[in-house]
PDB file of C-alpha atoms and ligand atoms in Angstrom:
ATOM      1  CA  MET A 422      -0.453  14.771 -13.615  1.00 96.00           C
ATOM      2  CA  ARG A 423       2.093  11.791 -12.622  1.00 97.00           C
ATOM      3  CA  ILE A 424       0.625   9.313 -10.632  1.00 98.00           C
ATOM      4  CA  PHE A 425       2.166   6.335  -7.968  1.00 98.00           C
ATOM      5  CA  ASP A 426      -0.205   4.455  -6.762  1.00 98.00           C
ATOM      6  CA  PRO A 427       1.210   3.362  -3.790  1.00 98.00           C
ATOM      7  CA  HIS A 428      -1.151   0.987  -2.597  1.00 98.00           C
ATOM      8  CA  ILE A 429      -3.135  -1.315  -5.388  1.00 98.00           C
ATOM      9  CA  HIS A 430      -4.245  -4.777  -5.886  1.00 98.00           C
ATOM     10  CA  MET A 431      -4.052  -4.967 -10.053  1.00 98.00           C
ATOM     11  CA  THR A 432      -5.038  -8.572  -9.578  1.00 97.00           C
ATOM     12  CA  SER A 433      -7.939  -7.939  -8.668  1.00 97.00           C
ATOM     13  CA  ARG A 434      -8.817  -5.720 -11.676  1.00 97.00           C
ATOM     14  CA  THR A 435      -9.287  -5.434 -15.428  1.00 97.00           C
ATOM     15  CA  THR A 436      -6.915  -4.144 -18.262  1.00 96.00           C
ATOM     16  CA  ASP A 437      -9.567  -1.742 -18.872  1.00 97.00           C
ATOM     17  CA  ASP A 438      -7.983  -0.159 -15.561  1.00 98.00           C
ATOM     18  CA  TYR A 439      -4.962  -0.686 -17.069  1.00 98.00           C
ATOM     19  CA  GLU A 440      -5.580   1.393 -20.062  1.00 97.00           C
ATOM     20  CA  ARG A 441      -7.733   3.685 -17.999  1.00 98.00           C
ATOM     21  CA  MET A 442      -4.721   4.553 -15.584  1.00 98.00           C
ATOM     22  CA  ALA A 443      -2.158   5.386 -17.592  1.00 97.00           C
ATOM     23  CA  ALA A 444      -4.263   7.608 -19.494  1.00 97.00           C
ATOM     24  CA  ALA A 445      -5.178   9.075 -16.663  1.00 98.00           C
ATOM     25  CA  GLY A 446      -1.238   9.764 -15.730  1.00 98.00           C
ATOM     26  CA  VAL A 447      -0.600   6.744 -13.593  1.00 98.00           C
ATOM     27  CA  ARG A 448       2.516   5.800 -13.749  1.00 98.00           C
ATOM     28  CA  ALA A 449       3.570   3.189 -11.434  1.00 98.00           C
ATOM     29  CA  VAL A 450       2.263   0.932  -8.771  1.00 98.00           C
ATOM     30  CA  VAL A 451       3.372  -0.480  -5.742  1.00 98.00           C
ATOM     31  CA  GLU A 452       1.059  -3.616  -5.152  1.00 98.00           C
ATOM     32  CA  PRO A 453       1.097  -4.842  -1.877  1.00 98.00           C
ATOM     33  CA  ALA A 454       0.375  -8.857  -1.046  1.00 98.00           C
ATOM     34  CA  SER A 455      -3.629  -9.158   0.542  1.00 96.00           C
ATOM     35  CA  TRP A 456      -6.201 -10.780   1.372  1.00 95.00           C
ATOM     36  CA  LEU A 457      -7.997 -12.663  -1.783  1.00 95.00           C
ATOM     37  CA  GLY A 458     -11.369 -13.012  -0.343  1.00 93.00           C
ATOM     38  CA  GLN A 459     -11.262 -16.637  -0.593  1.00 94.00           C
ATOM     39  CA  PRO A 460      -9.412 -18.423   2.218  1.00 94.00           C
ATOM     40  CA  ARG A 461      -6.128 -19.974   1.332  1.00 96.00           C
ATOM     41  CA  THR A 462      -6.040 -23.978   1.909  1.00 96.00           C
ATOM     42  CA  SER A 463      -1.967 -23.875   1.264  1.00 95.00           C
ATOM     43  CA  VAL A 464       0.908 -22.685   1.586  1.00 96.00           C
ATOM     44  CA  ASP A 465       1.445 -23.756  -2.090  1.00 97.00           C
ATOM     45  CA  THR A 466      -0.524 -21.070  -3.778  1.00 97.00           C
ATOM     46  CA  PHE A 467       0.649 -18.680  -1.725  1.00 98.00           C
ATOM     47  CA  VAL A 468       3.664 -19.120  -3.834  1.00 98.00           C
ATOM     48  CA  ASP A 469       1.707 -18.259  -6.757  1.00 97.00           C
ATOM     49  CA  TYR A 470       0.411 -15.601  -5.571  1.00 98.00           C
ATOM     50  CA  PHE A 471       3.918 -14.085  -4.496  1.00 98.00           C
ATOM     51  CA  ASP A 472       5.047 -15.547  -8.058  1.00 98.00           C
ATOM     52  CA  SER A 473       2.749 -13.715  -9.653  1.00 98.00           C
ATOM     53  CA  LEU A 474       3.051 -10.120  -8.275  1.00 98.00           C
ATOM     54  CA  ILE A 475       6.489  -9.820  -8.825  1.00 98.00           C
ATOM     55  CA  GLY A 476       6.127 -11.776 -12.238  1.00 97.00           C
ATOM     56  CA  TRP A 477       3.108 -11.725 -14.251  1.00 98.00           C
ATOM     57  CA  GLU A 478       1.517  -8.120 -12.855  1.00 98.00           C
ATOM     58  CA  PRO A 479       4.244  -6.364 -13.712  1.00 98.00           C
ATOM     59  CA  PHE A 480       4.631  -8.077 -17.568  1.00 97.00           C
ATOM     60  CA  ARG A 481       1.120  -7.323 -17.423  1.00 98.00           C
ATOM     61  CA  ALA A 482       1.173  -3.312 -16.197  1.00 98.00           C
ATOM     62  CA  ASP A 483       4.145  -3.401 -18.852  1.00 96.00           C
ATOM     63  CA  ARG A 484       1.957  -4.074 -21.827  1.00 96.00           C
ATOM     64  CA  PHE A 485       0.163  -0.607 -20.830  1.00 96.00           C
ATOM     65  CA  GLY A 486       3.340   1.553 -20.201  1.00 96.00           C
ATOM     66  CA  VAL A 487       2.853   1.333 -16.000  1.00 97.00           C
ATOM     67  CA  ARG A 488       5.952   0.197 -13.729  1.00 98.00           C
ATOM     68  CA  HIS A 489       4.825  -2.444 -10.433  1.00 98.00           C
ATOM     69  CA  HIS A 490       6.484  -3.332  -7.634  1.00 98.00           C
ATOM     70  CA  ALA A 491       4.730  -5.372  -4.387  1.00 98.00           C
ATOM     71  CA  THR A 492       5.440  -5.596  -1.544  1.00 98.00           C
ATOM     72  CA  VAL A 493       5.345  -8.996   0.093  1.00 98.00           C
ATOM     73  CA  ALA A 494       3.276 -10.805   3.301  1.00 98.00           C
ATOM     74  CA  LEU A 495       1.778 -12.459   5.215  1.00 98.00           C
ATOM     75  CA  ASN A 496      -1.415 -10.939   5.442  1.00 98.00           C
ATOM     76  CA  PRO A 497      -3.321 -10.326   8.411  1.00 97.00           C
ATOM     77  CA  LYS A 498      -6.049 -11.646   8.140  1.00 96.00           C
ATOM     78  CA  GLU A 499      -5.095 -14.841   6.714  1.00 97.00           C
ATOM     79  CA  ALA A 500      -2.267 -14.913   9.743  1.00 97.00           C
ATOM     80  CA  ASN A 501      -5.320 -15.877  12.189  1.00 97.00           C
ATOM     81  CA  ASP A 502      -5.655 -19.592   9.819  1.00 97.00           C
ATOM     82  CA  PRO A 503      -3.143 -21.709  10.638  1.00 96.00           C
ATOM     83  CA  ARG A 504      -2.278 -23.900   7.791  1.00 96.00           C
ATOM     84  CA  CYS A 505      -1.320 -19.988   6.340  1.00 97.00           C
ATOM     85  CA  ARG A 506       1.216 -19.373   8.922  1.00 94.00           C
ATOM     86  CA  PRO A 507       4.323 -20.669   7.366  1.00 96.00           C
ATOM     87  CA  VAL A 508       4.275 -18.578   5.215  1.00 97.00           C
ATOM     88  CA  LEU A 509       6.251 -16.757   7.206  1.00 97.00           C
ATOM     89  CA  ASP A 510       8.970 -18.854   6.970  1.00 97.00           C
ATOM     90  CA  LEU A 511       8.647 -18.635   2.659  1.00 97.00           C
ATOM     91  CA  LEU A 512       9.156 -14.715   2.887  1.00 98.00           C
ATOM     92  CA  PRO A 513      13.336 -14.871   3.269  1.00 98.00           C
ATOM     93  CA  ARG A 514      13.005 -16.130  -0.492  1.00 97.00           C
ATOM     94  CA  TYR A 515      10.900 -13.071  -1.860  1.00 98.00           C
ATOM     95  CA  LEU A 516      11.946 -10.415   0.615  1.00 98.00           C
ATOM     96  CA  ASP A 517      15.362 -11.099  -1.577  1.00 97.00           C
ATOM     97  CA  LYS A 518      13.693  -9.907  -5.174  1.00 97.00           C
ATOM     98  CA  ASP A 519      14.150  -7.150  -7.213  1.00 95.00           C
ATOM     99  CA  GLY A 520      10.520  -6.203  -7.599  1.00 96.00           C
ATOM    100  CA  VAL A 521       9.578  -6.615  -4.418  1.00 98.00           C
ATOM    101  CA  VAL A 522      10.257  -3.344  -2.614  1.00 98.00           C
ATOM    102  CA  ALA A 523       9.068  -3.267   1.177  1.00 98.00           C
ATOM    103  CA  VAL A 524       7.228  -6.365   3.700  1.00 98.00           C
ATOM    104  CA  GLY A 525       3.383  -5.670   3.277  1.00 97.00           C
ATOM    105  CA  GLU A 526       0.619  -5.157   4.388  1.00 97.00           C
ATOM    106  CA  ILE A 527       1.439  -6.397   7.550  1.00 98.00           C
ATOM    107  CA  GLY A 528      -0.732  -5.393  10.491  1.00 98.00           C
ATOM    108  CA  TYR A 529      -4.018  -5.941  11.982  1.00 97.00           C
ATOM    109  CA  ASP A 530      -7.300  -7.077  11.152  1.00 95.00           C
ATOM    110  CA  SER A 531      -9.197  -8.023  14.249  1.00 95.00           C
ATOM    111  CA  MET A 532      -6.009  -7.317  17.096  1.00 96.00           C
ATOM    112  CA  THR A 533      -5.585 -11.070  17.942  1.00 96.00           C
ATOM    113  CA  LEU A 534      -3.053 -12.310  19.359  1.00 97.00           C
ATOM    114  CA  ALA A 535      -1.649 -14.428  16.285  1.00 97.00           C
ATOM    115  CA  GLU A 536      -1.353 -11.137  14.800  1.00 97.00           C
ATOM    116  CA  ASP A 537       0.457  -9.755  17.219  1.00 96.00           C
ATOM    117  CA  ALA A 538       2.665 -12.768  16.923  1.00 97.00           C
ATOM    118  CA  ALA A 539       2.930 -12.929  12.390  1.00 98.00           C
ATOM    119  CA  PHE A 540       2.739  -8.264  13.128  1.00 98.00           C
ATOM    120  CA  ALA A 541       6.199  -8.447  15.519  1.00 98.00           C
ATOM    121  CA  GLY A 542       7.879 -11.259  13.291  1.00 98.00           C
ATOM    122  CA  GLN A 543       7.458  -9.059   9.704  1.00 98.00           C
ATOM    123  CA  LEU A 544       8.593  -5.985  11.137  1.00 98.00           C
ATOM    124  CA  ALA A 545      12.002  -7.971  12.253  1.00 98.00           C
ATOM    125  CA  LEU A 546      12.043  -9.656   8.993  1.00 98.00           C
ATOM    126  CA  ALA A 547      11.805  -5.840   6.990  1.00 98.00           C
ATOM    127  CA  VAL A 548      14.593  -5.249   9.228  1.00 98.00           C
ATOM    128  CA  ALA A 549      16.998  -8.429   8.733  1.00 98.00           C
ATOM    129  CA  HIS A 550      16.017  -7.492   4.924  1.00 98.00           C
ATOM    130  CA  ASP A 551      16.569  -3.448   4.872  1.00 98.00           C
ATOM    131  CA  LEU A 552      13.321  -3.001   3.114  1.00 98.00           C
ATOM    132  CA  PRO A 553      11.032  -1.102   4.186  1.00 98.00           C
ATOM    133  CA  ALA A 554       7.406  -1.910   5.916  1.00 98.00           C
ATOM    134  CA  LEU A 555       3.542  -1.171   4.471  1.00 98.00           C
ATOM    135  CA  VAL A 556       1.591  -1.735   7.553  1.00 98.00           C
ATOM    136  CA  HIS A 557      -2.406  -2.588   6.982  1.00 97.00           C
ATOM    137  CA  THR A 558      -4.630  -0.439  10.280  1.00 96.00           C
ATOM    138  CA  PRO A 559      -8.074  -2.434  10.951  1.00 93.00           C
ATOM    139  CA  HIS A 560     -11.125  -0.583   9.376  1.00 86.00           C
ATOM    140  CA  ARG A 561     -13.092  -1.431  12.910  1.00 87.00           C
ATOM    141  CA  ASP A 562     -12.552   0.075  16.363  1.00 90.00           C
ATOM    142  CA  LYS A 563      -9.998   2.254  14.440  1.00 91.00           C
ATOM    143  CA  ALA A 564      -8.315   4.357  16.807  1.00 94.00           C
ATOM    144  CA  ARG A 565      -7.370   1.146  19.162  1.00 95.00           C
ATOM    145  CA  GLY A 566      -5.956  -0.447  16.386  1.00 96.00           C
ATOM    146  CA  VAL A 567      -3.346   2.235  15.106  1.00 97.00           C
ATOM    147  CA  ALA A 568      -2.971   2.786  18.959  1.00 97.00           C
ATOM    148  CA  ARG A 569      -1.157  -0.776  19.325  1.00 97.00           C
ATOM    149  CA  THR A 570      -0.393  -0.457  15.754  1.00 98.00           C
ATOM    150  CA  LEU A 571       2.378   1.832  16.621  1.00 98.00           C
ATOM    151  CA  ALA A 572       3.365   0.766  20.159  1.00 98.00           C
ATOM    152  CA  VAL A 573       4.718  -2.295  18.285  1.00 98.00           C
ATOM    153  CA  VAL A 574       6.088  -0.797  15.627  1.00 98.00           C
ATOM    154  CA  ALA A 575       7.760   1.558  18.357  1.00 97.00           C
ATOM    155  CA  GLU A 576       8.954  -1.787  20.107  1.00 97.00           C
ATOM    156  CA  SER A 577       9.835  -3.361  17.057  1.00 97.00           C
ATOM    157  CA  GLY A 578      13.007  -1.314  16.479  1.00 96.00           C
ATOM    158  CA  ILE A 579      12.252  -0.142  12.709  1.00 98.00           C
ATOM    159  CA  ALA A 580      13.023   3.125  11.796  1.00 98.00           C
ATOM    160  CA  PRO A 581       9.389   5.269  11.801  1.00 98.00           C
ATOM    161  CA  GLY A 582      11.341   7.035   8.509  1.00 98.00           C
ATOM    162  CA  ARG A 583      10.275   3.083   6.967  1.00 98.00           C
ATOM    163  CA  VAL A 584       7.310   2.402   8.321  1.00 98.00           C
ATOM    164  CA  LEU A 585       3.476   3.582   5.925  1.00 98.00           C
ATOM    165  CA  VAL A 586       0.654   3.222   8.593  1.00 98.00           C
ATOM    166  CA  ASP A 587      -2.145   3.002   5.536  1.00 97.00           C
ATOM    167  CA  HIS A 588      -5.496   3.910   5.939  1.00 95.00           C
ATOM    168  CA  LEU A 589      -5.822   6.117   7.848  1.00 96.00           C
ATOM    169  CA  ASN A 590      -8.849   9.151   8.334  1.00 95.00           C
ATOM    170  CA  GLU A 591      -9.295  12.673  10.688  1.00 95.00           C
ATOM    171  CA  VAL A 592      -9.626  10.351  13.697  1.00 94.00           C
ATOM    172  CA  THR A 593      -6.735   8.112  13.347  1.00 96.00           C
ATOM    173  CA  VAL A 594      -4.158  10.905  11.812  1.00 97.00           C
ATOM    174  CA  GLU A 595      -3.880  12.604  14.641  1.00 96.00           C
ATOM    175  CA  LEU A 596      -1.823   9.556  16.941  1.00 97.00           C
ATOM    176  CA  VAL A 597       0.703   9.574  13.587  1.00 98.00           C
ATOM    177  CA  ARG A 598       1.677  12.424  12.932  1.00 97.00           C
ATOM    178  CA  ASP A 599       4.024  13.009  14.627  1.00 96.00           C
ATOM    179  CA  THR A 600       5.668   9.334  15.225  1.00 97.00           C
ATOM    180  CA  GLY A 601       7.643   9.877  11.964  1.00 97.00           C
ATOM    181  CA  CYS A 602       5.900   7.671  10.452  1.00 98.00           C
ATOM    182  CA  TRP A 603       4.588   8.442   7.118  1.00 98.00           C
ATOM    183  CA  LEU A 604       0.497   8.533   6.609  1.00 98.00           C
ATOM    184  CA  GLY A 605      -1.721   6.860   3.823  1.00 98.00           C
ATOM    185  CA  PHE A 606      -4.531   7.723   2.612  1.00 97.00           C
ATOM    186  CA  SER A 607      -7.307   4.537   1.130  1.00 96.00           C
ATOM    187  CA  ILE A 608      -9.539   7.213  -0.894  1.00 96.00           C
ATOM    188  CA  TYR A 609     -12.985   4.589  -1.198  1.00 90.00           C
ATOM    189  CA  PRO A 610     -16.039   5.578  -4.053  1.00 89.00           C
ATOM    190  CA  GLU A 611     -19.069   6.063  -1.034  1.00 80.00           C
ATOM    191  CA  THR A 612     -16.799   5.386   2.467  1.00 71.00           C
ATOM    192  CA  LYS A 613     -13.689   6.029   4.022  1.00 72.00           C
ATOM    193  CA  MET A 614     -11.811   8.859   2.805  1.00 88.00           C
ATOM    194  CA  SER A 615     -13.004  11.278   0.009  1.00 95.00           C
ATOM    195  CA  PRO A 616     -11.181  13.190  -2.197  1.00 96.00           C
ATOM    196  CA  PRO A 617     -12.743  16.959  -0.736  1.00 95.00           C
ATOM    197  CA  ARG A 618     -12.233  15.491   2.383  1.00 96.00           C
ATOM    198  CA  MET A 619      -7.595  14.642   1.597  1.00 97.00           C
ATOM    199  CA  VAL A 620      -8.188  17.817   0.598  1.00 97.00           C
ATOM    200  CA  GLU A 621      -9.224  18.873   4.423  1.00 97.00           C
ATOM    201  CA  LEU A 622      -6.413  16.796   5.724  1.00 98.00           C
ATOM    202  CA  LEU A 623      -3.797  18.009   2.734  1.00 98.00           C
ATOM    203  CA  ARG A 624      -4.396  21.920   4.795  1.00 98.00           C
ATOM    204  CA  ALA A 625      -4.607  20.873   7.861  1.00 98.00           C
ATOM    205  CA  TYR A 626      -0.707  18.837   7.757  1.00 97.00           C
ATOM    206  CA  GLY A 627       0.790  19.490   4.528  1.00 98.00           C
ATOM    207  CA  THR A 628       2.194  17.332   2.091  1.00 98.00           C
ATOM    208  CA  GLU A 629       5.136  15.932   3.849  1.00 97.00           C
ATOM    209  CA  ARG A 630       4.984  11.757   4.693  1.00 98.00           C
ATOM    210  CA  MET A 631       1.212  12.058   3.058  1.00 98.00           C
ATOM    211  CA  LEU A 632       0.712   9.378   1.091  1.00 98.00           C
ATOM    212  CA  VAL A 633      -2.723   8.829  -1.202  1.00 98.00           C
ATOM    213  CA  ASN A 634      -3.888   5.721  -3.480  1.00 98.00           C
ATOM    214  CA  SER A 635      -6.975   3.940  -4.337  1.00 97.00           C
ATOM    215  CA  ALA A 636      -6.474   0.727  -2.711  1.00 95.00           C
ATOM    216  CA  ALA A 637      -9.076  -0.596  -5.323  1.00 96.00           C
ATOM    217  CA  ASP A 638      -9.293  -4.240  -4.919  1.00 95.00           C
ATOM    218  CA  TRP A 639     -11.754  -6.946  -5.870  1.00 95.00           C
ATOM    219  CA  GLY A 640     -14.516  -4.579  -3.937  1.00 93.00           C
ATOM    220  CA  ARG A 641     -15.655  -1.206  -4.423  1.00 92.00           C
ATOM    221  CA  SER A 642     -13.027   0.731  -5.811  1.00 95.00           C
ATOM    222  CA  ASP A 643     -10.980   3.087  -7.812  1.00 96.00           C
ATOM    223  CA  PRO A 644      -8.368   3.264  -9.349  1.00 98.00           C
ATOM    224  CA  LEU A 645      -8.538   6.953 -11.065  1.00 98.00           C
ATOM    225  CA  LEU A 646      -9.605   8.447  -7.573  1.00 97.00           C
ATOM    226  CA  THR A 647      -6.113   9.250  -6.913  1.00 98.00           C
ATOM    227  CA  ARG A 648      -6.138  11.172 -10.083  1.00 98.00           C
ATOM    228  CA  ALA A 649      -9.581  12.341  -8.640  1.00 97.00           C
ATOM    229  CA  THR A 650      -7.519  14.174  -5.546  1.00 98.00           C
ATOM    230  CA  GLY A 651      -4.864  15.698  -7.423  1.00 98.00           C
ATOM    231  CA  GLU A 652      -8.345  17.574  -9.437  1.00 98.00           C
ATOM    232  CA  ALA A 653      -9.252  18.022  -6.199  1.00 98.00           C
ATOM    233  CA  MET A 654      -6.358  19.939  -4.527  1.00 98.00           C
ATOM    234  CA  LEU A 655      -5.440  21.452  -7.641  1.00 98.00           C
ATOM    235  CA  LEU A 656      -9.198  23.293  -7.185  1.00 98.00           C
ATOM    236  CA  ALA A 657      -8.585  23.281  -3.696  1.00 98.00           C
ATOM    237  CA  GLY A 658      -5.817  26.515  -4.413  1.00 98.00           C
ATOM    238  CA  PHE A 659      -2.711  23.564  -3.894  1.00 98.00           C
ATOM    239  CA  THR A 660      -0.408  23.905  -6.992  1.00 98.00           C
ATOM    240  CA  GLU A 661       0.360  21.421  -9.194  1.00 98.00           C
ATOM    241  CA  ASP A 662       4.251  21.429  -7.147  1.00 98.00           C
ATOM    242  CA  ASP A 663       2.063  20.243  -4.127  1.00 98.00           C
ATOM    243  CA  VAL A 664      -0.020  16.736  -5.987  1.00 98.00           C
ATOM    244  CA  ASP A 665       3.346  16.059  -7.423  1.00 98.00           C
ATOM    245  CA  ARG A 666       4.568  15.715  -4.033  1.00 98.00           C
ATOM    246  CA  VAL A 667       1.681  13.665  -2.832  1.00 98.00           C
ATOM    247  CA  LEU A 668       0.746  12.021  -6.129  1.00 98.00           C
ATOM    248  CA  TRP A 669       4.582  10.631  -7.265  1.00 98.00           C
ATOM    249  CA  ARG A 670       7.329  12.466  -5.484  1.00 98.00           C
ATOM    250  CA  ASN A 671       6.407  10.655  -2.429  1.00 98.00           C
ATOM    251  CA  PRO A 672       5.511   7.232  -2.704  1.00 98.00           C
ATOM    252  CA  VAL A 673       9.002   7.588  -4.839  1.00 98.00           C
ATOM    253  CA  GLU A 674      11.361   9.152  -1.770  1.00 98.00           C
ATOM    254  CA  PHE A 675       9.322   6.122   0.428  1.00 98.00           C
ATOM    255  CA  TYR A 676       9.855   2.722  -1.471  1.00 98.00           C
ATOM    256  CA  GLY A 677      12.966   4.411  -2.578  1.00 98.00           C
ATOM    257  CA  GLN A 678      14.330   3.257   0.588  1.00 98.00           C
ATOM    258  CA  SER A 679      14.333  -0.524  -0.312  1.00 98.00           C
ATOM    259  CA  GLY A 680      16.897   0.518  -3.076  1.00 97.00           C
ATOM    260  CA  ARG A 681      14.812  -1.473  -5.580  1.00 97.00           C
ATOM    261  CA  LEU A 682      12.453   0.626  -7.462  1.00 97.00           C
ATOM    262  CA  ASP A 683      13.215   0.741 -10.702  1.00 94.00           C
ATOM    263  CA  LEU A 684      11.471   4.114 -13.272  1.00 95.00           C
ATOM    264  CA  ALA A 685      14.115   4.063 -15.743  1.00 90.00           C
ATOM    265  CA  ASP A 686      12.624   4.540 -18.697  1.00 85.00           C
ATOM    266  CA  LEU A 687       9.244   6.006 -17.952  1.00 84.00           C
ATOM    267  CA  GLY A 688      10.078   9.600 -19.153  1.00 58.00           C
ATOM    268  CA  GLY A 689       9.346  13.504 -17.733  1.00 49.00           C
ATOM    269  CA  PRO A 690      11.908  15.163 -14.236  1.00 45.00           C
ATOM    270  CA  GLY A 691      12.441  12.651 -11.994  1.00 42.00           C
ATOM    271  CA  GLY A 692      10.477   9.040 -12.868  1.00 41.00           C
TER     272      GLY A 692
HETATM  273 ZN1   ZN B 715      -4.775  -3.234   0.491  1.00 65.04          ZN
END
């Protein structure tokens, strides 16, 4: 089973995780720029963070045979902090870098006016730089958050096929299914989606434009839940080809739209 985790925060994970992921079949990851928990007080700390996402972390991943790409953005939570907002001016420089395969994660946390502005502005950056966009949806008030997210995406003029709407569940999947956007599902150990629930969604909605990620970060999370989902699919009667589509070919197709996905020398067909 070859696995591409399209959303994981390796900065917060250990080398043990890289080892276990590689052993489980994870050959490629995308790490979206996100909130680190501790509030950042100046733009300079984002410079170091972005440099780490395109420099140190790919180097670290490579030592375990995992290919690492990144997405870069001002995350929704910190879009509310006036000290962080100048990060928007910093982004064009990073969106030109080879290892950056999308703008993200952008979107809503608390659905404030400041988040509105940062979200729309960064969708415009995605269009200007000809990059896909990774869109985080809020964990509270989810349905309203997703509806508003889709309205802003439609208004931006970005092609829906270049947008991944992430952290969906049984309630919000319906809202996104017919928009032409890609659908992301984060599989967590306790809350939100689990492998069995994900299998039910794949049964109901098929495998097209469906992405599964661990979204593992500094909180309770598990980088091997992509693999667990693939195994749950096989047990439920999906074919190896179905699993390969969801866990490998779909993320390759989505991020491949950047023209920057480099999966050379990873071995195996198509990868
Ligand atoms: Zn994330």
